[in-house]
mmCIF file of C-alpha atoms in Angstrom:
data_model
loop_
_atom_site.group_PDB
_atom_site.id
_atom_site.type_symbol
_atom_site.label_atom_id
_atom_site.label_comp_id
_atom_site.label_asym_id
_atom_site.label_seq_id
_atom_site.Cartn_x
_atom_site.Cartn_y
_atom_site.Cartn_z
ATOM 1 C CA MET M 3 -21.080 -6.328 7.351
ATOM 2 C CA GLU M 4 -22.926 -6.004 4.415
ATOM 3 C CA THR M 5 -21.300 -8.123 1.900
ATOM 4 C CA ARG M 6 -21.427 -5.158 -0.830
ATOM 5 C CA GLU M 7 -19.344 -3.227 1.284
ATOM 6 C CA LEU M 8 -16.916 -6.580 1.691
ATOM 7 C CA VAL M 9 -16.756 -6.610 -2.207
ATOM 8 C CA ARG M 10 -16.400 -2.439 -2.152
ATOM 9 C CA ILE M 11 -13.462 -2.834 0.382
ATOM 10 C CA SER M 12 -11.623 -5.779 -1.900
ATOM 11 C CA LEU M 13 -12.199 -4.059 -4.780
ATOM 12 C CA PHE M 14 -10.538 -0.460 -3.312
ATOM 13 C CA ALA M 15 -7.900 -2.129 -2.293
ATOM 14 C CA ALA M 16 -6.914 -4.259 -5.333
ATOM 15 C CA LEU M 17 -7.135 -0.679 -6.986
ATOM 16 C CA ILE M 18 -4.839 0.439 -4.688
ATOM 17 C CA ALA M 19 -2.673 -1.795 -5.856
ATOM 18 C CA ALA M 20 -3.295 -2.402 -9.543
ATOM 19 C CA LEU M 21 -2.569 2.466 -9.561
ATOM 20 C CA GLY M 22 0.542 1.493 -8.361
ATOM 21 C CA LEU M 23 1.182 -0.878 -11.060
ATOM 22 C CA VAL M 24 -0.150 0.740 -14.274
ATOM 23 C CA PRO M 25 2.488 2.855 -16.160
ATOM 24 C CA ARG M 26 2.777 6.493 -14.607
ATOM 25 C CA PHE M 27 -0.338 9.027 -15.941
ATOM 26 C CA ASP M 28 -0.122 12.675 -17.304
ATOM 27 C CA LEU M 29 -2.007 15.075 -15.300
ATOM 28 C CA PRO M 30 -4.653 16.851 -17.016
ATOM 29 C CA ILE M 31 -3.641 20.036 -15.204
ATOM 30 C CA ALA M 32 -0.031 20.027 -15.701
ATOM 31 C CA ALA M 33 0.950 17.507 -18.881
ATOM 32 C CA GLY M 34 4.001 15.796 -19.036
ATOM 33 C CA VAL M 35 4.361 15.386 -15.117
ATOM 34 C CA PRO M 36 4.839 11.961 -14.918
ATOM 35 C CA ILE M 37 2.941 10.860 -11.544
ATOM 36 C CA THR M 38 2.602 6.979 -10.049
ATOM 37 C CA ALA M 39 -0.838 6.833 -8.956
ATOM 38 C CA GLN M 40 -0.411 4.596 -5.165
ATOM 39 C CA THR M 41 -1.451 7.269 -2.761
ATOM 40 C CA LEU M 42 -3.638 8.529 -5.603
ATOM 41 C CA GLY M 43 -5.221 5.057 -4.896
ATOM 42 C CA VAL M 44 -5.291 6.072 -1.056
ATOM 43 C CA MET M 45 -6.776 9.181 -0.976
ATOM 44 C CA LEU M 46 -10.025 7.769 -3.340
ATOM 45 C CA ALA M 47 -10.392 5.317 -1.255
ATOM 46 C CA GLY M 48 -11.668 7.310 1.503
ATOM 47 C CA VAL M 49 -12.675 10.090 -0.610
ATOM 48 C CA LEU M 50 -15.144 8.245 -2.731
ATOM 49 C CA LEU M 51 -16.033 5.229 -0.173
ATOM 50 C CA GLY M 52 -15.992 7.480 3.054
ATOM 51 C CA ALA M 53 -14.085 7.546 6.746
ATOM 52 C CA ARG M 54 -14.585 3.476 7.673
ATOM 53 C CA LEU M 55 -14.602 1.049 4.331
ATOM 54 C CA GLY M 56 -11.870 3.804 3.083
ATOM 55 C CA ALA M 57 -9.881 2.997 6.026
ATOM 56 C CA LEU M 58 -10.679 -0.788 6.082
ATOM 57 C CA SER M 59 -9.954 -0.964 2.506
ATOM 58 C CA VAL M 60 -6.351 0.489 3.130
ATOM 59 C CA LEU M 61 -5.731 -2.077 6.110
ATOM 60 C CA LEU M 62 -6.712 -4.868 3.848
ATOM 61 C CA PHE M 63 -4.385 -3.755 1.272
ATOM 62 C CA LEU M 64 -1.446 -3.844 3.728
ATOM 63 C CA PHE M 65 -2.633 -6.914 4.922
ATOM 64 C CA VAL M 66 -2.314 -8.680 1.802
ATOM 65 C CA VAL M 67 1.313 -6.621 0.685
ATOM 66 C CA ALA M 68 2.319 -8.088 4.157
ATOM 67 C CA CYS M 69 1.456 -11.779 3.668
ATOM 68 C CA GLY M 70 3.665 -11.456 0.890
ATOM 69 C CA ALA M 71 2.135 -10.059 -2.334
ATOM 70 C CA PRO M 72 4.195 -7.570 -4.598
ATOM 71 C CA LEU M 73 1.439 -4.946 -4.855
ATOM 72 C CA LEU M 74 3.609 -1.776 -3.419
ATOM 73 C CA ALA M 75 4.808 0.330 -6.589
ATOM 74 C CA GLY M 76 8.063 -0.638 -7.166
ATOM 75 C CA GLY M 77 7.155 -4.325 -6.721
ATOM 76 C CA ARG M 78 8.206 -4.341 -2.752
ATOM 77 C CA GLY M 79 5.642 -6.505 -0.828
ATOM 78 C CA GLY M 80 6.323 -8.823 2.792
ATOM 79 C CA VAL M 81 6.712 -7.893 6.036
ATOM 80 C CA GLY M 82 10.032 -6.520 5.223
ATOM 81 C CA VAL M 83 8.297 -2.880 4.296
ATOM 82 C CA PHE M 84 6.721 -3.076 7.682
ATOM 83 C CA ALA M 85 10.425 -2.801 8.709
ATOM 84 C CA GLY M 86 11.577 -0.383 6.286
ATOM 85 C CA PRO M 87 12.599 3.561 6.771
ATOM 86 C CA THR M 88 8.797 4.249 5.255
ATOM 87 C CA ALA M 89 6.654 2.031 7.037
ATOM 88 C CA GLY M 90 5.285 4.783 8.523
ATOM 89 C CA TYR M 91 3.929 6.325 5.438
ATOM 90 C CA LEU M 92 2.222 2.643 4.630
ATOM 91 C CA VAL M 93 0.764 2.841 8.654
ATOM 92 C CA GLY M 94 -0.534 6.703 7.838
ATOM 93 C CA TRP M 95 -2.207 5.946 4.758
ATOM 94 C CA ILE M 96 -4.479 3.867 6.872
ATOM 95 C CA PHE M 97 -5.635 7.028 9.279
ATOM 96 C CA GLY M 98 -5.301 9.232 6.155
ATOM 97 C CA ALA M 99 -8.135 7.271 4.271
ATOM 98 C CA PHE M 100 -9.829 7.557 7.831
ATOM 99 C CA VAL M 101 -9.251 11.399 7.397
ATOM 100 C CA ALA M 102 -9.974 11.818 4.323
ATOM 101 C CA GLY M 103 -13.311 10.367 3.964
ATOM 102 C CA TRP M 104 -14.174 12.349 6.976
ATOM 103 C CA ALA M 105 -13.098 15.155 6.297
ATOM 104 C CA MET M 106 -15.277 14.936 2.516
ATOM 105 C CA ARG M 107 -18.125 14.669 4.260
ATOM 106 C CA ALA M 108 -17.928 16.883 7.116
ATOM 107 C CA LEU M 109 -16.260 19.810 5.022
ATOM 108 C CA PRO M 110 -19.372 22.368 4.071
ATOM 109 C CA LEU M 111 -18.824 22.965 0.523
ATOM 110 C CA ARG M 112 -20.757 22.653 -2.484
ATOM 111 C CA SER M 113 -17.840 21.535 -4.972
ATOM 112 C CA ALA M 114 -16.803 18.636 -4.790
ATOM 113 C CA PHE M 115 -13.293 19.344 -6.168
ATOM 114 C CA ALA M 116 -12.514 21.903 -3.665
ATOM 115 C CA SER M 117 -13.721 18.864 -0.598
ATOM 116 C CA ALA M 118 -12.049 16.373 -2.319
ATOM 117 C CA LEU M 119 -8.588 18.559 -2.607
ATOM 118 C CA ILE M 120 -8.930 19.413 1.428
ATOM 119 C CA ALA M 121 -9.672 16.236 2.102
ATOM 120 C CA SER M 122 -6.735 14.551 -0.103
ATOM 121 C CA LEU M 123 -4.329 17.359 1.374
ATOM 122 C CA LEU M 124 -5.127 16.229 4.823
ATOM 123 C CA GLY M 125 -5.663 13.059 4.927
ATOM 124 C CA GLY M 126 -3.248 11.456 2.170
ATOM 125 C CA VAL M 127 -0.399 14.015 2.794
ATOM 126 C CA ALA M 128 -0.717 15.907 6.170
ATOM 127 C CA VAL M 129 -1.926 12.731 8.060
ATOM 128 C CA VAL M 130 0.075 10.469 6.412
ATOM 129 C CA TYR M 131 3.411 12.544 6.923
ATOM 130 C CA LEU M 132 2.188 12.844 10.379
ATOM 131 C CA PHE M 133 3.078 9.112 10.714
ATOM 132 C CA GLY M 134 5.595 8.860 8.349
ATOM 133 C CA VAL M 135 8.185 11.684 9.261
ATOM 134 C CA PRO M 136 7.883 10.438 13.159
ATOM 135 C CA TRP M 137 9.165 6.547 12.240
ATOM 136 C CA LEU M 138 11.469 7.734 10.130
ATOM 137 C CA ALA M 139 13.396 9.534 12.577
ATOM 138 C CA TRP M 140 13.214 6.862 14.586
ATOM 139 C CA VAL M 141 14.088 4.332 12.915
ATOM 140 C CA ALA M 142 16.989 6.319 10.834
ATOM 141 C CA GLY M 143 18.001 7.902 14.437
ATOM 142 C CA LEU M 144 17.724 11.646 12.642
ATOM 143 C CA ASP M 145 16.458 14.468 14.503
ATOM 144 C CA LEU M 146 12.422 15.218 13.759
ATOM 145 C CA SER M 147 13.391 18.604 11.015
ATOM 146 C CA ARG M 148 16.344 16.326 9.534
ATOM 147 C CA ALA M 149 13.412 13.002 8.801
ATOM 148 C CA LEU M 150 10.936 15.846 7.065
ATOM 149 C CA LEU M 151 14.183 16.819 5.228
ATOM 150 C CA ALA M 152 14.262 13.512 4.108
ATOM 151 C CA GLY M 153 10.807 13.032 2.812
ATOM 152 C CA ALA M 154 10.450 16.588 1.425
ATOM 153 C CA ALA M 155 11.408 15.762 -1.670
ATOM 154 C CA PHE M 156 8.183 13.214 -2.107
ATOM 155 C CA ILE M 157 5.653 16.682 -0.817
ATOM 156 C CA PRO M 158 5.033 17.914 -4.121
ATOM 157 C CA GLY M 159 4.602 14.777 -6.071
ATOM 158 C CA ASP M 160 2.074 14.190 -3.149
ATOM 159 C CA ALA M 161 0.585 17.897 -3.434
ATOM 160 C CA LEU M 162 -0.373 17.170 -7.243
ATOM 161 C CA LYS M 163 -1.786 13.788 -6.586
ATOM 162 C CA ALA M 164 -4.244 15.444 -4.261
ATOM 163 C CA ILE M 165 -5.487 17.487 -7.576
ATOM 164 C CA GLY M 166 -5.393 14.673 -9.337
ATOM 165 C CA ALA M 167 -7.708 13.145 -6.191
ATOM 166 C CA ALA M 168 -9.960 16.327 -6.567
ATOM 167 C CA PHE M 169 -9.715 15.844 -10.414
ATOM 168 C CA VAL M 170 -10.845 12.053 -10.349
ATOM 169 C CA ALA M 171 -13.414 13.078 -7.641
ATOM 170 C CA GLU M 172 -15.490 15.302 -9.383
ATOM 171 C CA ALA M 173 -15.239 13.853 -12.542
ATOM 172 C CA TYR M 174 -16.759 10.946 -10.327
ATOM 173 C CA PHE M 175 -19.270 12.684 -8.555
ATOM 174 C CA ARG M 176 -20.842 14.151 -11.462
ATOM 175 C CA THR M 177 -20.981 10.455 -13.762
ATOM 176 C CA ALA M 178 -22.041 8.567 -10.815
ATOM 177 C CA PRO M 179 -24.642 8.808 -7.829
ATOM 178 C CA ARG M 180 -22.845 8.541 -4.709
ATOM 179 C CA PRO M 181 -21.452 5.097 -3.327
ATOM 180 C CA ALA M 182 -24.555 4.361 -0.681
ATOM 181 C CA SER M 183 -21.968 3.318 1.979
ATOM 182 C CA SER M 184 -20.417 7.144 1.726
ATOM 183 C CA ARG M 185 -23.778 8.734 2.790
ATOM 184 C CA GLY M 186 -24.523 5.968 5.934
ATOM 185 C CA MET D 29 0.852 -15.985 -9.983
ATOM 186 C CA ILE D 30 2.672 -12.705 -8.204
ATOM 187 C CA ALA D 31 3.868 -14.030 -4.757
ATOM 188 C CA GLY D 32 6.793 -12.941 -2.638
ATOM 189 C CA HIS D 33 7.625 -16.707 -1.986
ATOM 190 C CA LEU D 34 9.917 -18.490 -3.064
ATOM 191 C CA SER D 35 9.350 -22.365 -2.871
ATOM 192 C CA GLY D 36 12.329 -24.244 -1.399
ATOM 193 C CA SER D 37 13.151 -26.683 1.502
ATOM 194 C CA SER D 38 15.482 -25.245 3.432
ATOM 195 C CA TRP D 39 15.818 -24.819 7.133
ATOM 196 C CA LEU D 40 14.068 -21.612 7.193
ATOM 197 C CA HIS D 41 11.651 -22.724 5.473
ATOM 198 C CA ARG D 42 10.665 -25.302 7.761
ATOM 199 C CA ALA D 43 10.269 -22.989 10.418
ATOM 200 C CA PRO D 44 6.897 -22.060 11.487
ATOM 201 C CA ALA D 45 6.231 -18.751 9.966
ATOM 202 C CA ARG D 46 4.708 -17.690 13.857
ATOM 203 C CA LEU D 47 8.503 -18.470 15.117
ATOM 204 C CA LYS D 48 9.920 -16.605 12.268
ATOM 205 C CA LEU D 49 7.991 -13.704 12.549
ATOM 206 C CA VAL D 50 8.641 -13.578 16.259
ATOM 207 C CA LEU D 51 11.843 -14.192 16.085
ATOM 208 C CA LEU D 52 12.068 -11.305 13.320
ATOM 209 C CA ALA D 53 10.397 -8.638 15.500
ATOM 210 C CA GLY D 54 12.320 -10.018 18.431
ATOM 211 C CA LEU D 55 15.931 -9.691 16.218
ATOM 212 C CA THR D 56 14.757 -5.759 14.293
ATOM 213 C CA LEU D 57 13.669 -4.604 18.037
ATOM 214 C CA GLY D 58 17.704 -5.816 19.180
ATOM 215 C CA LEU D 59 19.004 -4.123 16.659
ATOM 216 C CA PHE D 60 18.410 -0.640 17.999
ATOM 217 C CA PHE D 61 20.528 -1.654 20.874
ATOM 218 C CA VAL D 62 23.779 -2.357 18.696
ATOM 219 C CA ARG D 63 25.852 0.911 18.728
ATOM 220 C CA GLY D 64 28.711 1.564 16.234
ATOM 221 C CA PRO D 65 28.890 0.262 12.527
ATOM 222 C CA LEU D 66 30.890 -2.716 12.760
ATOM 223 C CA PRO D 67 28.405 -5.232 14.488
ATOM 224 C CA LEU D 68 26.038 -4.058 11.776
ATOM 225 C CA VAL D 69 27.757 -4.379 8.546
ATOM 226 C CA ALA D 70 28.828 -7.457 10.008
ATOM 227 C CA GLY D 71 25.195 -8.605 9.944
ATOM 228 C CA VAL D 72 24.344 -7.500 6.632
ATOM 229 C CA ILE D 73 27.015 -9.469 5.087
ATOM 230 C CA GLY D 74 25.719 -12.481 7.344
ATOM 231 C CA ALA D 75 22.297 -12.008 5.376
ATOM 232 C CA LEU D 76 23.903 -11.825 2.028
ATOM 233 C CA LEU D 77 25.333 -15.111 3.083
ATOM 234 C CA VAL D 78 22.196 -16.683 3.957
ATOM 235 C CA TYR D 79 20.479 -15.082 0.605
ATOM 236 C CA ALA D 80 23.427 -16.573 -1.676
ATOM 237 C CA ALA D 81 22.848 -19.940 0.759
ATOM 238 C CA LEU D 82 19.710 -19.782 -0.746
ATOM 239 C CA GLY D 83 20.370 -19.730 -3.961
ATOM 240 C CA ARG D 84 20.293 -17.789 -7.574
ATOM 241 C CA PRO D 85 16.485 -16.655 -7.451
ATOM 242 C CA ALA D 86 17.217 -15.191 -3.260
ATOM 243 C CA VAL D 87 19.968 -13.654 -4.892
ATOM 244 C CA ALA D 88 18.069 -12.061 -7.595
ATOM 245 C CA ARG D 89 15.191 -10.651 -5.358
ATOM 246 C CA LEU D 90 18.168 -8.146 -4.035
ATOM 247 C CA LYS D 91 17.101 -6.018 -6.624
ATOM 248 C CA LEU D 92 13.462 -5.213 -5.520
ATOM 249 C CA PHE D 93 16.109 -3.094 -3.035
ATOM 250 C CA ARG D 94 16.308 -0.494 -5.378
ATOM 251 C CA PRO D 95 13.509 1.687 -4.261
ATOM 252 C CA LEU D 96 14.855 1.515 -1.031
ATOM 253 C CA LEU D 97 18.122 3.069 -2.066
ATOM 254 C CA PRO D 98 17.157 6.580 -2.814
ATOM 255 C CA ILE D 99 15.625 6.598 0.696
ATOM 256 C CA LEU D 100 18.809 5.073 1.876
ATOM 257 C CA ILE D 101 21.252 7.507 0.397
ATOM 258 C CA VAL D 102 19.506 10.477 2.103
ATOM 259 C CA ILE D 103 19.377 9.046 5.467
ATOM 260 C CA GLY D 104 23.027 8.129 5.094
ATOM 261 C CA LEU D 105 23.749 11.751 3.685
ATOM 262 C CA LEU D 106 22.130 13.555 6.589
ATOM 263 C CA GLN D 107 23.318 11.293 8.872
ATOM 264 C CA GLY D 108 26.899 12.048 7.548
ATOM 265 C CA VAL D 109 26.481 15.374 7.794
ATOM 266 C CA ALA D 110 25.033 15.748 11.078
ATOM 267 C CA ASP D 111 26.671 13.336 13.089
ATOM 268 C CA GLY D 112 29.908 12.075 11.036
ATOM 269 C CA TRP D 113 30.254 8.678 8.608
ATOM 270 C CA ALA D 114 29.965 6.149 11.361
ATOM 271 C CA ALA D 115 26.637 7.104 12.624
ATOM 272 C CA ALA D 116 25.926 7.361 8.949
ATOM 273 C CA VAL D 117 26.947 3.601 8.443
ATOM 274 C CA THR D 118 24.922 2.273 11.551
ATOM 275 C CA ALA D 119 21.990 3.966 10.328
ATOM 276 C CA VAL D 120 21.889 2.499 6.834
ATOM 277 C CA ALA D 121 23.332 -0.875 8.076
ATOM 278 C CA ARG D 122 20.315 -0.905 10.450
ATOM 279 C CA LEU D 123 17.960 -0.335 8.153
ATOM 280 C CA ALA D 124 19.306 -2.532 5.235
ATOM 281 C CA LEU D 125 19.507 -5.232 8.078
ATOM 282 C CA MET D 126 16.070 -4.955 9.210
ATOM 283 C CA VAL D 127 14.747 -5.599 5.398
ATOM 284 C CA LEU D 128 16.974 -7.865 4.384
ATOM 285 C CA LEU D 129 16.014 -10.260 7.906
ATOM 286 C CA ALA D 130 12.032 -9.573 6.854
ATOM 287 C CA ASP D 131 12.333 -10.336 3.206
ATOM 288 C CA LEU D 132 14.071 -13.608 4.451
ATOM 289 C CA VAL D 133 10.990 -14.696 6.013
ATOM 290 C CA THR D 134 8.840 -13.440 3.076
ATOM 291 C CA MET D 135 11.091 -15.372 0.847
ATOM 292 C CA THR D 136 10.444 -19.009 2.977
ATOM 293 C CA THR D 137 7.092 -18.283 4.165
ATOM 294 C CA PRO D 138 3.767 -19.101 1.824
ATOM 295 C CA MET D 139 1.636 -16.637 1.573
ATOM 296 C CA LEU D 140 -1.326 -19.171 3.566
ATOM 297 C CA ASP D 141 1.250 -19.676 6.343
ATOM 298 C CA MET D 142 1.735 -15.927 6.281
ATOM 299 C CA MET D 143 -1.835 -15.018 6.172
ATOM 300 C CA ASP D 144 -2.040 -17.544 9.565
ATOM 301 C CA ALA D 145 0.955 -15.976 11.437
ATOM 302 C CA ILE D 146 -0.466 -12.388 10.990
ATOM 303 C CA ALA D 147 -4.554 -12.810 10.671
ATOM 304 C CA PRO D 148 -4.751 -12.998 14.907
ATOM 305 C CA LEU D 149 -3.342 -9.156 14.613
ATOM 306 C CA LEU D 150 -6.697 -8.307 12.780
ATOM 307 C CA ALA D 151 -8.709 -10.024 15.554
ATOM 308 C CA PRO D 152 -9.976 -6.668 16.246
ATOM 309 C CA LEU D 153 -11.666 -5.782 13.297
ATOM 310 C CA ARG D 154 -14.693 -8.059 14.275
ATOM 311 C CA VAL D 155 -15.892 -4.569 15.334
ATOM 312 C CA PHE D 156 -16.397 -3.126 12.385
ATOM 313 C CA GLY D 157 -18.309 -6.923 11.555
ATOM 314 C CA LEU D 158 -14.858 -8.248 9.928
ATOM 315 C CA ASP D 159 -14.248 -11.468 11.283
ATOM 316 C CA THR D 160 -11.752 -14.204 9.974
ATOM 317 C CA ARG D 161 -13.727 -15.632 7.337
ATOM 318 C CA ARG D 162 -15.146 -12.136 6.036
ATOM 319 C CA ILE D 163 -10.769 -10.792 5.781
ATOM 320 C CA SER D 164 -10.147 -14.428 4.343
ATOM 321 C CA LEU D 165 -12.980 -13.647 1.337
ATOM 322 C CA ALA D 166 -11.883 -10.220 1.053
ATOM 323 C CA PHE D 167 -8.497 -11.344 0.991
ATOM 324 C CA ALA D 168 -8.909 -13.873 -2.185
ATOM 325 C CA LEU D 169 -11.069 -11.422 -3.443
ATOM 326 C CA VAL D 170 -8.108 -8.440 -3.908
ATOM 327 C CA ILE D 171 -5.763 -11.175 -5.205
ATOM 328 C CA ARG D 172 -8.328 -12.509 -7.794
ATOM 329 C CA PHE D 173 -9.140 -8.567 -8.806
ATOM 330 C CA VAL D 174 -5.367 -6.952 -9.220
ATOM 331 C CA PRO D 175 -5.517 -8.849 -12.410
ATOM 332 C CA MET D 176 -8.659 -8.391 -13.695
ATOM 333 C CA LEU D 177 -8.631 -4.540 -12.961
ATOM 334 C CA LEU D 178 -4.829 -4.397 -14.680
ATOM 335 C CA ASP D 179 -6.804 -6.068 -17.970
ATOM 336 C CA ASP D 180 -9.455 -3.883 -17.374
ATOM 337 C CA TRP D 181 -6.993 -0.657 -17.512
ATOM 338 C CA ARG D 182 -5.364 -1.647 -20.401
ATOM 339 C CA ARG D 183 -8.136 -1.970 -22.472
ATOM 340 C CA ARG D 184 -9.266 1.446 -21.406
ATOM 341 C CA GLU D 185 -5.450 2.346 -22.422
ATOM 342 C CA GLU D 186 -5.261 1.289 -25.413
ATOM 343 C CA ALA D 187 -8.593 2.505 -26.741
ATOM 344 C CA TRP D 188 -7.429 5.943 -25.429
ATOM 345 C CA ARG D 189 -4.397 5.979 -27.264
ATOM 346 C CA ALA D 190 -5.998 4.437 -30.465
ATOM 347 C CA ARG D 191 -8.335 7.820 -30.378
ATOM 348 C CA THR D 192 -5.690 10.305 -28.944
ATOM 349 C CA GLY D 193 -1.893 8.957 -29.764
ATOM 350 C CA ARG D 194 -1.813 10.229 -26.106
ATOM 351 C CA ARG D 195 -0.251 9.076 -22.725
ATOM 352 C CA PRO D 196 -3.842 8.464 -20.628
ATOM 353 C CA THR D 197 -4.556 11.068 -18.146
ATOM 354 C CA LEU D 198 -6.507 10.693 -14.856
ATOM 355 C CA ARG D 199 -9.327 11.652 -16.916
ATOM 356 C CA LEU D 200 -9.902 7.860 -17.547
ATOM 357 C CA ILE D 201 -10.203 6.637 -13.609
ATOM 358 C CA ALA D 202 -13.411 8.827 -12.948
ATOM 359 C CA PRO D 203 -15.170 6.085 -15.288
ATOM 360 C CA TRP D 204 -12.842 3.362 -15.110
ATOM 361 C CA ILE D 205 -13.738 3.327 -10.847
ATOM 362 C CA ALA D 206 -17.343 3.986 -12.170
ATOM 363 C CA ASP D 207 -17.654 0.524 -14.103
ATOM 364 C CA LEU D 208 -15.843 -0.889 -11.361
ATOM 365 C CA LEU D 209 -18.104 0.210 -7.700
ATOM 366 C CA ARG D 210 -20.784 -1.903 -9.954
ATOM 367 C CA LEU D 211 -19.061 -4.453 -10.902
ATOM 368 C CA ALA D 212 -17.678 -5.143 -7.236
ATOM 369 C CA ASP D 213 -21.958 -5.074 -6.513
ATOM 370 C CA ARG D 214 -22.860 -7.710 -9.140
ATOM 371 C CA VAL D 215 -19.843 -9.545 -7.530
ATOM 372 C CA ALA D 216 -21.545 -9.075 -4.048
ATOM 373 C CA ASP D 217 -25.368 -9.963 -5.884
ATOM 374 C CA SER D 218 -23.802 -13.188 -6.145
ATOM 375 C CA LEU D 219 -22.622 -13.980 -3.415
ATOM 376 C CA ASP D 220 -25.524 -13.027 -1.324
ATOM 377 C CA ALA D 221 -27.562 -15.053 -4.257
ATOM 378 C CA ARG D 222 -25.029 -18.282 -3.559
ATOM 379 C CA GLY D 223 -26.011 -17.748 0.212
ATOM 380 C CA PHE D 224 -22.804 -15.777 1.168
ATOM 381 C CA ARG D 225 -24.522 -13.722 3.969
ATOM 382 C CA ARG D 226 -26.362 -15.482 6.365
ATOM 383 C CA HIS D 227 -29.706 -14.245 7.279
#
């Protein structure tokens, strides 16, 4: 792995952490709707870094968390986060970032906003729930539909974050050249 | 330093990290074979007693349970409506116990020991060109980057507030990330200039 790639995945792992720790944002479209932005970081890792590096940066972030750094939004960390009811969502982040990165490159759309929006919804929401809901069902002894219901409260927020990720991606690609790694 | 570890010298602190992790995994799996609420509630009380025995800082850590409460309550309610309240208590107590036990391991294991114990799980990443030494460097970079990023963000946020009087919006993130990626490339260049990469 190139040193640049290594530093970039470290940077995005830190970015996911930082986005979980900074105070809340207002969304440009819906001012007054505050969101915490950790999953936004996951979506952006995929969309901006590409599938492979995006997934690796999430994995690195989770590794640092597992080792005890309290970097999850809300200040949790340690191996306990992988025993909790939401562990499936965390594992889903890895695959979600991968799928978001893959979709961002594969979608034949001109608009960076539309591509990033679909990529974030697909990777950052659908794939994440694909892992999170069955885990919750299993670990809490719920059936799948009830487990989905338990997570449903977060879906609107996650959809808003996908829109946020699309905003950021569009602005990013307008001002900065695509990172070399997302072309390869 | 931000850390989940509490320094101390209890028997839990002295036990090797890998042993604790293996026992934790075994116990966690075992919990799924426990039926009925009573043994699990007893387990939760037992775990809380261990926290109390570890002292006040350990007990203070229990406040980190707060982010978990909403989902535990939802699970309890859904279970209660579907299968009755005994099932609800069973499910919630089992989850709480799993997390309490895991947090005990986190609190009594220094980060470096934990890294050594978990790192073998990441060995397959070698196919991506990530060997143990690169992972260690990346780990250190993350730990260093987080406070740097937060400082940088605060600066931008203050500038934004001074100019607009409003809360920061997502608009601030794109130029932030663009600047950060340039910073990342400079860091990478300095690493290579100092001979990090083998030629």
